[in-house]
XYZ file of C-alpha atoms in Angstrom:
363
model
C 104.649 -41.984 -18.738
C 101.848 -44.167 -17.551
C 98.437 -44.231 -19.575
C 96.500 -42.526 -16.484
C 99.082 -39.930 -16.244
C 98.634 -39.452 -20.021
C 94.980 -39.179 -19.523
C 95.251 -36.562 -16.875
C 97.696 -34.460 -18.673
C 95.419 -34.535 -21.833
C 92.454 -33.605 -19.468
C 94.195 -30.614 -18.093
C 95.229 -29.292 -21.599
C 91.597 -29.369 -22.803
C 90.277 -27.863 -19.594
C 88.385 -30.948 -18.211
C 88.671 -32.108 -14.707
C 87.384 -35.106 -13.227
C 84.849 -35.061 -10.308
C 87.508 -36.302 -7.824
C 90.189 -33.657 -8.795
C 87.477 -31.011 -8.849
C 86.767 -31.730 -5.079
C 90.544 -31.618 -4.101
C 91.014 -28.369 -5.991
C 88.184 -26.728 -3.978
C 89.658 -28.193 -0.721
C 92.813 -26.816 -1.792
C 91.640 -23.300 -2.717
C 89.716 -23.081 0.568
C 92.729 -23.925 2.619
C 94.920 -21.809 0.445
C 92.798 -18.648 1.239
C 93.916 -19.129 5.041
C 91.065 -17.157 6.139
C 87.894 -19.053 7.481
C 85.255 -15.850 6.777
C 86.125 -16.437 2.975
C 83.442 -19.131 2.438
C 80.965 -17.347 4.808
C 81.339 -14.048 2.749
C 80.674 -16.218 -0.443
C 77.642 -17.568 1.113
C 76.414 -14.177 2.434
C 76.688 -12.881 -1.179
C 74.856 -15.787 -2.403
C 71.974 -15.249 0.278
C 71.800 -11.560 -0.467
C 71.273 -12.105 -4.100
C 68.515 -14.622 -2.939
C 67.001 -12.273 -0.584
C 66.941 -9.655 -3.268
C 65.172 -11.843 -5.861
C 62.701 -12.816 -2.958
C 61.886 -9.349 -2.224
C 61.387 -8.742 -5.896
C 59.331 -11.565 -6.466
C 57.410 -10.610 -3.124
C 56.740 -7.008 -4.237
C 55.504 -8.354 -7.796
C 53.059 -10.659 -5.793
C 51.945 -8.014 -3.719
C 50.704 -5.701 -6.344
C 47.765 -7.932 -7.253
C 47.011 -8.762 -3.414
C 46.860 -4.799 -2.884
C 44.271 -4.721 -5.901
C 42.285 -7.755 -4.470
C 42.166 -5.951 -1.048
C 41.046 -2.633 -2.643
C 38.213 -4.572 -4.626
C 37.293 -6.462 -1.435
C 37.056 -3.201 0.436
C 34.795 -1.722 -2.123
C 32.588 -4.664 -2.314
C 32.362 -4.952 1.659
C 31.238 -1.103 1.557
C 28.438 -1.756 -0.948
C 27.300 -4.716 1.326
C 27.508 -2.492 4.290
C 25.548 0.405 2.732
C 22.969 -2.341 1.327
C 22.456 -3.707 4.784
C 22.144 -0.306 6.386
C 19.368 0.485 3.891
C 17.509 -2.760 4.561
C 17.771 -2.196 8.435
C 16.212 1.326 7.766
C 13.557 0.317 5.516
C 12.831 -2.370 8.135
C 12.765 0.067 10.650
C 10.418 2.403 8.952
C 8.076 -0.467 8.211
C 8.004 -1.309 11.879
C 7.185 2.278 12.868
C 4.443 2.301 10.192
C 3.288 -0.990 11.394
C 3.011 0.210 14.895
C 0.981 3.290 13.842
C -1.290 1.506 11.885
C -2.061 -0.996 15.049
C -2.375 1.750 17.257
C -5.081 3.430 14.869
C -6.628 0.173 14.597
C -6.728 -0.035 18.540
C -8.047 3.439 18.853
C -10.668 2.665 16.522
C -11.501 -0.518 18.491
C -11.771 1.648 21.625
C -14.308 4.188 20.162
C -16.349 1.463 18.313
C -16.327 -0.256 21.659
C -17.589 2.636 23.476
C -19.999 3.277 20.965
C -21.351 -0.119 21.524
C -21.510 0.628 25.359
C -23.609 3.755 24.525
C -25.806 2.070 22.290
C -26.541 -0.830 24.927
C -26.945 1.820 27.743
C -29.637 3.596 25.428
C -31.391 0.341 24.565
C -31.362 -0.660 28.159
C -33.266 2.659 29.066
C -35.609 2.036 26.400
C -37.676 4.578 24.076
C -41.458 3.211 24.454
C -44.015 4.167 21.713
C -47.327 2.616 22.221
C -45.759 0.099 24.572
C -43.324 -1.114 22.200
C -39.612 -0.545 22.016
C -38.763 1.783 19.335
C -35.277 1.937 18.034
C -35.822 3.977 14.729
C -33.968 7.158 16.097
C -30.733 5.192 16.266
C -31.173 3.557 12.861
C -31.706 -0.112 14.148
C -34.532 -2.142 14.084
C -34.845 -4.784 16.759
C -33.384 -8.234 15.886
C -31.171 -6.818 12.919
C -29.349 -4.219 15.047
C -26.431 -6.534 15.287
C -25.804 -6.364 11.683
C -25.879 -2.485 11.677
C -23.475 -2.350 14.641
C -21.025 -4.839 12.801
C -21.213 -2.625 9.759
C -20.557 0.434 11.902
C -17.386 -1.286 13.179
C -16.314 -2.061 9.770
C -17.160 1.007 8.206
C -14.842 2.851 11.178
C -11.945 0.572 10.044
C -12.744 1.259 6.233
C -12.225 5.043 6.905
C -8.910 4.586 8.735
C -7.665 2.560 6.162
C -9.201 4.864 3.368
C -6.873 7.767 4.715
C -3.713 5.352 5.172
C -3.990 4.308 1.454
C -4.575 8.126 0.413
C -1.360 9.158 1.976
C 0.651 6.104 0.827
C -0.711 6.689 -2.737
C 0.354 10.726 -2.440
C 3.716 9.852 -1.254
C 4.305 7.639 -3.928
C 3.490 9.911 -6.469
C 5.714 12.539 -4.883
C 8.587 9.959 -4.827
C 8.032 9.407 -8.709
C 7.866 5.624 -8.105
C 7.439 3.309 -11.252
C 4.053 2.624 -12.955
C 4.193 -0.828 -11.694
C 4.637 0.025 -8.031
C 1.729 2.540 -8.677
C -0.467 -0.030 -10.134
C -0.300 -2.282 -7.304
C -1.356 0.642 -5.079
C -4.173 1.717 -7.493
C -5.496 -1.860 -7.527
C -5.638 -1.980 -3.535
C -7.381 1.296 -3.399
C -10.132 -0.187 -5.806
C -10.355 -3.174 -3.848
C -10.895 -0.959 -0.895
C -13.867 0.781 -2.427
C -15.269 -2.744 -3.529
C -15.070 -3.731 0.148
C -17.489 -0.832 0.977
C -19.846 -1.883 -1.465
C -20.074 -5.515 -0.327
C -20.427 -4.302 3.535
C -22.896 -1.962 2.340
C -24.868 -4.511 0.775
C -24.995 -7.016 3.726
C -26.100 -3.935 5.874
C -28.937 -2.982 3.574
C -30.153 -6.779 3.665
C -30.130 -6.432 7.378
C -31.911 -2.454 7.587
C -32.450 -1.186 4.506
C -33.486 2.077 5.907
C -30.460 2.341 8.050
C -28.156 2.522 5.029
C -30.587 5.041 3.249
C -30.775 7.181 6.020
C -26.873 7.690 6.022
C -26.720 7.809 9.654
C -23.324 5.952 9.232
C -22.019 9.030 7.418
C -21.338 12.535 9.027
C -24.006 15.328 8.436
C -22.283 17.033 5.719
C -21.908 13.876 3.672
C -25.764 13.212 4.202
C -26.251 16.451 2.637
C -24.928 14.804 -0.856
C -26.510 11.296 -0.125
C -28.310 9.655 -2.905
C -29.870 6.247 -2.346
C -27.657 5.466 0.504
C -24.340 6.593 -1.521
C -22.828 9.246 -3.696
C -24.098 9.907 -7.540
C -21.381 8.607 -9.794
C -21.829 11.974 -11.873
C -21.037 14.033 -8.973
C -17.803 12.113 -8.353
C -16.606 12.558 -11.744
C -17.073 16.195 -11.563
C -15.042 16.279 -8.506
C -12.441 13.921 -10.180
C -11.965 15.468 -13.552
C -10.406 18.819 -12.593
C -7.634 17.045 -10.682
C -6.770 14.663 -13.923
C -5.450 17.566 -16.243
C -4.368 17.561 -18.836
C -6.397 14.864 -20.452
C -6.139 13.978 -24.178
C -8.749 14.472 -26.431
C -9.810 10.993 -26.390
C -10.091 10.562 -22.773
C -12.019 13.804 -22.405
C -14.640 12.515 -24.778
C -14.634 8.992 -22.877
C -15.151 11.068 -19.722
C -17.778 12.959 -21.181
C -19.551 10.048 -22.408
C -19.389 8.023 -19.047
C -20.738 11.166 -17.209
C -23.815 11.241 -19.606
C -24.517 7.543 -19.438
C -24.346 7.681 -15.542
C -26.667 10.718 -15.126
C -29.065 8.589 -17.390
C -28.696 5.739 -15.422
C -29.110 7.789 -12.135
C -32.333 9.372 -13.516
C -33.624 5.989 -14.130
C -33.145 4.884 -10.675
C -34.206 8.237 -9.236
C -37.513 7.926 -11.048
C -37.978 4.172 -10.053
C -37.731 5.132 -6.375
C -40.310 8.028 -7.038
C -42.477 5.567 -8.466
C -42.172 2.992 -5.490
C -42.416 5.851 -3.003
C -45.956 6.908 -4.629
C -47.146 3.322 -4.971
C -46.310 2.651 -1.443
C -48.255 5.800 -0.246
C -51.190 4.600 -2.438
C -51.014 1.201 -0.800
C -51.182 2.450 2.805
C -53.871 5.195 1.766
C -56.345 2.682 0.269
C -59.697 2.622 2.176
C -58.402 4.259 5.067
C -61.968 4.674 6.636
C -63.185 1.635 5.021
C -63.621 -1.932 6.201
C -60.727 -3.376 4.168
C -58.194 -6.003 5.138
C -55.674 -3.908 7.173
C -53.194 -7.054 7.233
C -53.698 -7.567 3.460
C -52.471 -3.938 2.839
C -49.608 -4.236 5.341
C -48.375 -7.635 3.371
C -48.530 -5.744 0.111
C -46.411 -3.000 1.519
C -43.970 -5.008 3.169
C -43.439 -6.518 -0.623
C -43.004 -3.219 -1.869
C -40.392 -2.276 0.787
C -38.363 -5.300 -0.426
C -37.744 -3.486 -3.928
C -35.718 -0.590 -1.797
C -32.938 -2.924 -1.258
C -32.503 -3.854 -4.877
C -32.579 0.017 -5.617
C -29.686 0.641 -3.113
C -27.317 -2.415 -4.530
C -28.336 -0.932 -8.184
C -26.960 2.367 -6.994
C -23.964 1.070 -5.399
C -23.213 -1.034 -8.603
C -23.678 2.047 -10.821
C -21.187 3.688 -8.766
C -18.713 0.745 -8.943
C -18.708 0.354 -12.624
C -18.111 4.167 -13.036
C -14.929 3.999 -10.926
C -13.832 0.885 -13.106
C -14.542 2.552 -16.345
C -12.440 5.405 -15.307
C -9.396 3.648 -13.826
C -9.427 0.716 -15.994
C -10.361 2.068 -19.397
C -9.784 5.641 -19.583
C -7.078 6.878 -17.260
C -3.264 6.070 -17.185
C -2.000 4.534 -13.936
C -0.363 7.636 -12.964
C -3.768 9.657 -13.502
C -5.833 6.958 -11.742
C -3.503 7.177 -8.404
C -4.219 11.070 -8.606
C -7.899 10.390 -9.124
C -7.972 8.150 -5.816
C -6.144 10.651 -3.915
C -8.354 13.345 -4.958
C -11.522 10.832 -3.804
C -9.930 10.130 -0.768
C -9.054 13.652 0.260
C -12.445 15.019 -0.885
C -14.406 12.523 1.596
C -11.953 13.468 4.322
C -12.738 17.176 4.006
C -16.358 16.440 4.010
C -15.762 14.593 7.337
C -13.547 17.350 8.814
C -16.282 20.009 7.800
C -18.679 17.787 9.826
C -16.459 18.101 12.884
C -15.679 21.861 12.537
C -19.379 22.499 12.189
C -20.214 20.204 15.112
C -17.424 22.249 17.287
C -18.430 25.506 16.087
C -20.029 27.389 18.995
C -23.615 28.986 18.288
C -25.354 31.863 19.891
C -28.747 30.760 21.684
C -31.665 31.581 19.704
C-alpha cells in the first residue's frame, strides 16, 4: 500500500477528511438523495430560522421605538398646548390693545369737540368793558392753549386710571405673584406722579384755573383743597380698605395722618394770610391819590405765591402716597389701596353724571 493510501486510511479512522474529499462527499450525498427538493427544503429551513431570529430581533428593537414615539407624542402635545396658550394670550392682548385704542380715539374726538365748542364760544366773544373776558371758562387769553392742553392730557389720564384700576383688580382676583403686583403698583404710582407734573405746568400757565377746579366734576370740586385733595382725607378713604393692618402699620398710618393734617393746616393758614394781604393791598387808599399802578404791581407779586401753594399742596399729597405705598404697606395692600383710590374717584365722577342727568322740578 502506498504512502498516500496509508494517510487517507489513517485520516478516516481518526474522523478527519481533507477538503477535496469533503466536497466529493457532499456532492455524492446530494446525488444519492435523488430528489432535487432536498437541497431546497434544507435552505428553506435555514431561511425560516433566520427569519424567526430577524423577527425576534425586530420585535426587540420595536419596543424602544414605541417608547420613543410615546415620549415624542407627549412632548408634542405639550408644545401644542403651549402654542395654543400663547396664541390665546396674544389674542387677548390684541383685544385689550384694540379696546384701549378705541377709548383713546373716543377721548380724542370728545376733546376735539370740546376745543371746537371753546373756539366757537371764543369767536362769539363775551365783552366786559370793551375787553374780551374768558374768566367764565377758566381761560386767560394768551395762556388758554396751556389750559386746553392740560384738559386733553387730563382726559387721557382719567381713562388710563380706570384701565389701571381694572387691571389691578383683575390681578388681585387672579392671585398673581407679588413681583407681578409690584410692577402694576409702580405703574399706578407713576401715573399719579404724571398728574402732579401736568398740574404744575397748568398752574404755571393759569393758576386760577387749577384752583377753581373747572377741570374736575362738580362733586369732585366739593372736596377740592388748593387745587387738589387733602392727603388726610384720602387716608381716611384708604385705611378701612386695608384691614387687617398690623399694630406697627396702624401706628405708622396714624402718625402719617397727623403729620399730613399739620402740613395741611400750615398751608391753609398761609393761603388765608395771602388772601388777607392781597385784600389789604387792593383796598389801600381806595379814595386817595395813591399810585394805582404801584398797587397793582404789588398785588401781582403776591399772586405769584399762589402757584407755590398749589405745588406745595400737590407735593404733600405725593409724599403721603409714597409713604403709604413704599414704607408702610405690603405690595398686596398697596395694590388694594390703589384700586380703592381709583374706584373712589370713579364714583365721584359717576355721582356728578347722575346729578347732571337727574330731572328736576322747576322752582
